[in-house]
Amino acid sequence: MSETKLPTILLVRHGETQWNTEGRLQGWQDAPLTLNGFRQVCAVAENIREMWVGLQKNGSVRYHTSSLGRARQTASILSDCWGIPYAAFATDDAIKERNYGQWEGMTLSEVSRSRSAEFEAHQNDPWGYLVPGGETKLELLARIDTWLHELPADQAHVVVTHSGCFRLLRGLYVGAARSDMDGYREPQTTSYLLADGASYERAMLGSLMTKFKMNPKALTVQI
């Protein structure tokens, strides 16, 4: 882990989208939240409410969301659930999902069939391969690392982002190896508190799944 002191971060993944249900790579494209995605965000807001309140007791809190629509939708729902203005969330391109270029809108199966050479090259070098028209995972890592180390350490932060950024933020925060980051998986209902160089998972409570009538599939990992 870097010797630079990092701030406390409450990390939230955006809710389920129409393309998530179809297994499509979204990248910088956008698909709207599903009804189940809306319910997920409401449940997440309740599930991490105590954590959020605790951050406020310890000082000021700053709010950040990816500039992509699915993350901004999620931030909007969180703001309503918590009774804070949506304008509190600053939108930031630096925490957008990885740009998958010409693969966006396709499933991995479709990529493997129609762009087999590209798919194989990516499988052989998942961090360094440049998707046509997109960016490498190493470029995403550098983007996230710069953003993370520019956050004011004397304030807590609520961050709404995407699976790729979510995993790299967790990994960078705790100083994980790339192989460990590759193994990270989290459903859209899971949040993490990053504090003092460690990460703490806040898994979804079954009672909240029932209360908000969430699809049980919400606990599976979606790309």
Tab-separated table of C-alpha atoms in Angstrom:
chain	number	residue	atom	x	y	z
A	1	MET	CA	0.000	0.000	0.000
A	2	SER	CA	1.103	3.556	-0.703
A	3	GLU	CA	2.509	5.515	2.254
A	4	THR	CA	0.167	8.340	1.316
A	5	LYS	CA	-2.776	8.459	3.723
A	6	LEU	CA	-5.963	7.660	1.884
A	7	PRO	CA	-9.398	8.889	2.953
A	8	THR	CA	-12.317	6.795	4.161
A	9	ILE	CA	-14.526	5.777	1.233
A	10	LEU	CA	-18.000	4.254	1.106
A	11	LEU	CA	-18.035	2.460	-2.232
A	12	VAL	CA	-21.280	1.709	-4.097
A	13	ARG	CA	-21.826	-0.040	-7.422
A	14	HIS	CA	-24.607	1.200	-9.702
A	15	GLY	CA	-27.853	-0.782	-9.859
A	16	GLU	CA	-28.702	-3.437	-12.402
A	17	THR	CA	-29.219	-2.225	-15.969
A	18	GLN	CA	-30.978	-3.673	-18.987
A	19	TRP	CA	-27.614	-4.620	-20.508
A	20	ASN	CA	-26.472	-6.245	-17.245
A	21	THR	CA	-29.395	-8.656	-17.528
A	22	GLU	CA	-28.294	-9.502	-21.089
A	23	GLY	CA	-24.613	-9.840	-20.174
A	24	ARG	CA	-23.555	-7.017	-22.499
A	25	LEU	CA	-20.390	-4.973	-22.075
A	26	GLN	CA	-21.472	-1.408	-21.378
A	27	GLY	CA	-18.234	0.516	-21.022
A	28	TRP	CA	-18.923	4.124	-21.955
A	29	GLN	CA	-22.281	3.255	-23.511
A	30	ASP	CA	-25.345	3.390	-21.343
A	31	ALA	CA	-28.371	1.298	-20.564
A	32	PRO	CA	-30.982	2.420	-18.016
A	33	LEU	CA	-31.623	0.766	-14.671
A	34	THR	CA	-34.182	-2.017	-14.556
A	35	LEU	CA	-37.017	-2.048	-12.015
A	36	ASN	CA	-34.928	-4.559	-10.075
A	37	GLY	CA	-31.977	-2.155	-10.304
A	38	PHE	CA	-34.099	0.614	-8.789
A	39	ARG	CA	-35.085	-1.704	-5.949
A	40	GLN	CA	-31.441	-2.706	-5.453
A	41	VAL	CA	-30.374	0.899	-4.956
A	42	CYS	CA	-33.176	1.539	-2.451
A	43	ALA	CA	-32.101	-1.557	-0.511
A	44	VAL	CA	-28.421	-0.569	-0.657
A	45	ALA	CA	-29.252	2.907	0.646
A	46	GLU	CA	-30.934	1.338	3.667
A	47	ASN	CA	-28.270	-1.341	4.075
A	48	ILE	CA	-25.444	1.204	4.403
A	49	ARG	CA	-27.416	3.959	6.125
A	50	GLU	CA	-25.643	3.461	9.465
A	51	MET	CA	-22.247	3.585	7.759
A	52	TRP	CA	-23.244	6.781	5.962
A	53	VAL	CA	-24.517	8.388	9.176
A	54	GLY	CA	-21.286	7.395	10.911
A	55	LEU	CA	-19.219	9.152	8.249
A	56	GLN	CA	-21.157	12.362	8.836
A	57	LYS	CA	-20.590	12.191	12.589
A	58	ASN	CA	-16.844	12.030	12.012
A	59	GLY	CA	-16.707	15.073	9.741
A	60	SER	CA	-17.775	16.347	6.359
A	61	VAL	CA	-18.645	13.962	3.541
A	62	ARG	CA	-18.085	14.474	-0.188
A	63	TYR	CA	-20.121	12.665	-2.834
A	64	HIS	CA	-18.885	11.445	-6.216
A	65	THR	CA	-20.520	9.646	-9.117
A	66	SER	CA	-19.331	8.467	-12.483
A	67	SER	CA	-20.611	10.735	-15.234
A	68	LEU	CA	-22.342	7.809	-16.969
A	69	GLY	CA	-26.130	7.730	-16.767
A	70	ARG	CA	-26.522	4.445	-14.875
A	71	ALA	CA	-24.293	5.709	-12.073
A	72	ARG	CA	-26.011	9.111	-11.999
A	73	GLN	CA	-29.390	7.363	-11.792
A	74	THR	CA	-28.067	5.383	-8.840
A	75	ALA	CA	-26.749	8.536	-7.157
A	76	SER	CA	-30.119	10.228	-7.677
A	77	ILE	CA	-31.958	7.388	-5.944
A	78	LEU	CA	-29.440	7.377	-3.079
A	79	SER	CA	-29.902	11.121	-2.608
A	80	ASP	CA	-33.679	10.725	-2.381
A	81	CYS	CA	-33.393	7.808	0.057
A	82	TRP	CA	-31.003	9.729	2.294
A	83	GLY	CA	-32.720	13.091	2.012
A	84	ILE	CA	-29.771	14.957	0.538
A	85	PRO	CA	-29.761	17.065	-2.644
A	86	TYR	CA	-28.706	15.243	-5.804
A	87	ALA	CA	-26.513	18.260	-6.520
A	88	ALA	CA	-24.288	17.077	-3.659
A	89	PHE	CA	-22.918	14.425	-6.037
A	90	ALA	CA	-20.068	15.681	-8.201
A	91	THR	CA	-19.898	13.879	-11.555
A	92	ASP	CA	-16.460	12.721	-12.605
A	93	ASP	CA	-15.209	11.169	-15.853
A	94	ALA	CA	-12.230	9.697	-13.985
A	95	ILE	CA	-14.430	7.034	-12.367
A	96	LYS	CA	-16.249	6.007	-15.554
A	97	GLU	CA	-16.157	2.344	-16.490
A	98	ARG	CA	-13.365	1.000	-18.684
A	99	ASN	CA	-13.849	1.972	-22.328
A	100	TYR	CA	-14.470	-1.272	-24.220
A	101	GLY	CA	-14.471	0.461	-27.607
A	102	GLN	CA	-15.821	-1.688	-30.435
A	103	TRP	CA	-16.826	-4.436	-28.014
A	104	GLU	CA	-19.446	-2.316	-26.288
A	105	GLY	CA	-22.970	-3.642	-26.638
A	106	MET	CA	-21.716	-7.197	-27.210
A	107	THR	CA	-21.666	-10.186	-24.888
A	108	LEU	CA	-18.355	-11.936	-24.295
A	109	SER	CA	-19.712	-14.938	-26.206
A	110	GLU	CA	-20.440	-12.690	-29.175
A	111	VAL	CA	-16.958	-11.206	-28.991
A	112	SER	CA	-15.372	-14.667	-28.878
A	113	ARG	CA	-17.335	-15.756	-31.959
A	114	SER	CA	-17.163	-12.658	-34.168
A	115	ARG	CA	-13.811	-11.197	-33.043
A	116	SER	CA	-11.983	-14.338	-32.024
A	117	ALA	CA	-8.432	-13.010	-32.547
A	118	GLU	CA	-9.142	-9.965	-30.394
A	119	PHE	CA	-10.812	-12.094	-27.738
A	120	GLU	CA	-7.842	-14.468	-27.581
A	121	ALA	CA	-5.370	-11.574	-27.399
A	122	HIS	CA	-7.324	-10.128	-24.486
A	123	GLN	CA	-7.417	-13.504	-22.733
A	124	ASN	CA	-3.642	-13.767	-23.096
A	125	ASP	CA	-2.976	-10.235	-21.820
A	126	PRO	CA	-6.037	-8.961	-19.906
A	127	TRP	CA	-4.186	-5.979	-18.437
A	128	GLY	CA	-2.218	-4.814	-21.449
A	129	TYR	CA	-4.471	-5.593	-24.412
A	130	LEU	CA	-5.969	-2.528	-26.092
A	131	VAL	CA	-9.545	-3.195	-27.179
A	132	PRO	CA	-10.007	-1.490	-30.577
A	133	GLY	CA	-11.270	2.022	-29.890
A	134	GLY	CA	-11.087	1.478	-26.140
A	135	GLU	CA	-8.521	1.425	-23.355
A	136	THR	CA	-6.394	-1.152	-21.595
A	137	LYS	CA	-7.001	-2.276	-18.033
A	138	LEU	CA	-3.621	-0.756	-17.164
A	139	GLU	CA	-4.844	2.600	-18.466
A	140	LEU	CA	-7.956	2.273	-16.335
A	141	LEU	CA	-5.784	1.408	-13.329
A	142	ALA	CA	-3.669	4.533	-13.861
A	143	ARG	CA	-6.783	6.687	-14.223
A	144	ILE	CA	-8.286	5.338	-10.987
A	145	ASP	CA	-4.972	5.532	-9.103
A	146	THR	CA	-4.506	9.197	-9.974
A	147	TRP	CA	-8.070	10.018	-8.945
A	148	LEU	CA	-7.807	8.096	-5.660
A	149	HIS	CA	-4.621	9.842	-4.581
A	150	GLU	CA	-6.078	13.272	-5.360
A	151	LEU	CA	-8.997	12.818	-2.947
A	152	PRO	CA	-8.743	14.980	0.182
A	153	ALA	CA	-7.699	12.679	3.003
A	154	ASP	CA	-9.317	14.824	5.707
A	155	GLN	CA	-12.830	14.103	4.424
A	156	ALA	CA	-14.876	10.944	3.920
A	157	HIS	CA	-16.216	10.132	0.461
A	158	VAL	CA	-19.243	8.305	-0.949
A	159	VAL	CA	-18.419	6.972	-4.419
A	160	VAL	CA	-20.875	5.545	-6.983
A	161	THR	CA	-19.075	3.755	-9.791
A	162	HIS	CA	-18.868	0.611	-11.956
A	163	SER	CA	-17.619	-2.941	-11.477
A	164	GLY	CA	-14.224	-2.412	-13.136
A	165	CYS	CA	-13.508	0.774	-11.208
A	166	PHE	CA	-14.994	-0.715	-8.037
A	167	ARG	CA	-12.536	-3.600	-8.074
A	168	LEU	CA	-9.499	-1.488	-8.877
A	169	LEU	CA	-10.359	1.063	-6.184
A	170	ARG	CA	-10.598	-1.728	-3.627
A	171	GLY	CA	-7.344	-3.251	-4.811
A	172	LEU	CA	-5.407	0.000	-4.902
A	173	TYR	CA	-6.684	0.988	-1.473
A	174	VAL	CA	-5.448	-2.172	0.228
A	175	GLY	CA	-2.350	-2.621	-1.947
A	176	ALA	CA	-3.580	-5.852	-3.560
A	177	ALA	CA	-1.712	-7.638	-6.328
A	178	ARG	CA	-3.210	-7.604	-9.816
A	179	SER	CA	-3.950	-11.323	-9.527
A	180	ASP	CA	-6.017	-10.616	-6.408
A	181	MET	CA	-7.905	-7.811	-8.167
A	182	ASP	CA	-8.675	-10.198	-11.029
A	183	GLY	CA	-10.367	-12.468	-8.507
A	184	TYR	CA	-12.592	-9.775	-7.008
A	185	ARG	CA	-16.299	-10.316	-7.608
A	186	GLU	CA	-19.257	-8.504	-6.127
A	187	PRO	CA	-22.976	-8.393	-6.871
A	188	GLN	CA	-24.549	-4.993	-7.394
A	189	THR	CA	-26.077	-5.162	-3.923
A	190	THR	CA	-22.719	-5.277	-2.126
A	191	SER	CA	-20.996	-2.149	-0.814
A	192	TYR	CA	-17.570	-1.664	0.729
A	193	LEU	CA	-16.217	0.654	3.383
A	194	LEU	CA	-12.553	1.453	2.715
A	195	ALA	CA	-10.832	2.739	5.816
A	196	ASP	CA	-7.301	2.810	7.207
A	197	GLY	CA	-5.886	0.668	4.417
A	198	ALA	CA	-8.495	-2.092	4.737
A	199	SER	CA	-11.794	-2.946	3.047
A	200	TYR	CA	-14.952	-4.067	4.814
A	201	GLU	CA	-17.775	-5.703	2.883
A	202	ARG	CA	-21.379	-4.795	3.613
A	203	ALA	CA	-23.347	-7.663	2.099
A	204	MET	CA	-27.060	-7.301	1.438
A	205	LEU	CA	-29.385	-8.354	4.250
A	206	GLY	CA	-32.010	-10.920	3.331
A	207	SER	CA	-34.670	-8.926	5.153
A	208	LEU	CA	-34.030	-5.948	2.880
A	209	MET	CA	-34.214	-8.141	-0.210
A	210	THR	CA	-37.683	-9.174	0.924
A	211	LYS	CA	-38.731	-5.664	1.914
A	212	PHE	CA	-37.778	-4.171	-1.440
A	213	LYS	CA	-39.009	-7.183	-3.465
A	214	MET	CA	-35.658	-7.715	-5.101
A	215	ASN	CA	-35.052	-10.474	-7.606
A	216	PRO	CA	-32.917	-13.192	-5.881
A	217	LYS	CA	-30.666	-12.982	-8.951
A	218	ALA	CA	-29.487	-9.697	-7.433
A	219	LEU	CA	-26.974	-11.686	-5.392
A	220	THR	CA	-25.279	-13.066	-8.491
A	221	VAL	CA	-22.341	-11.249	-10.042
A	222	GLN	CA	-23.092	-9.465	-13.305
A	223	ILE	CA	-20.587	-7.823	-15.630
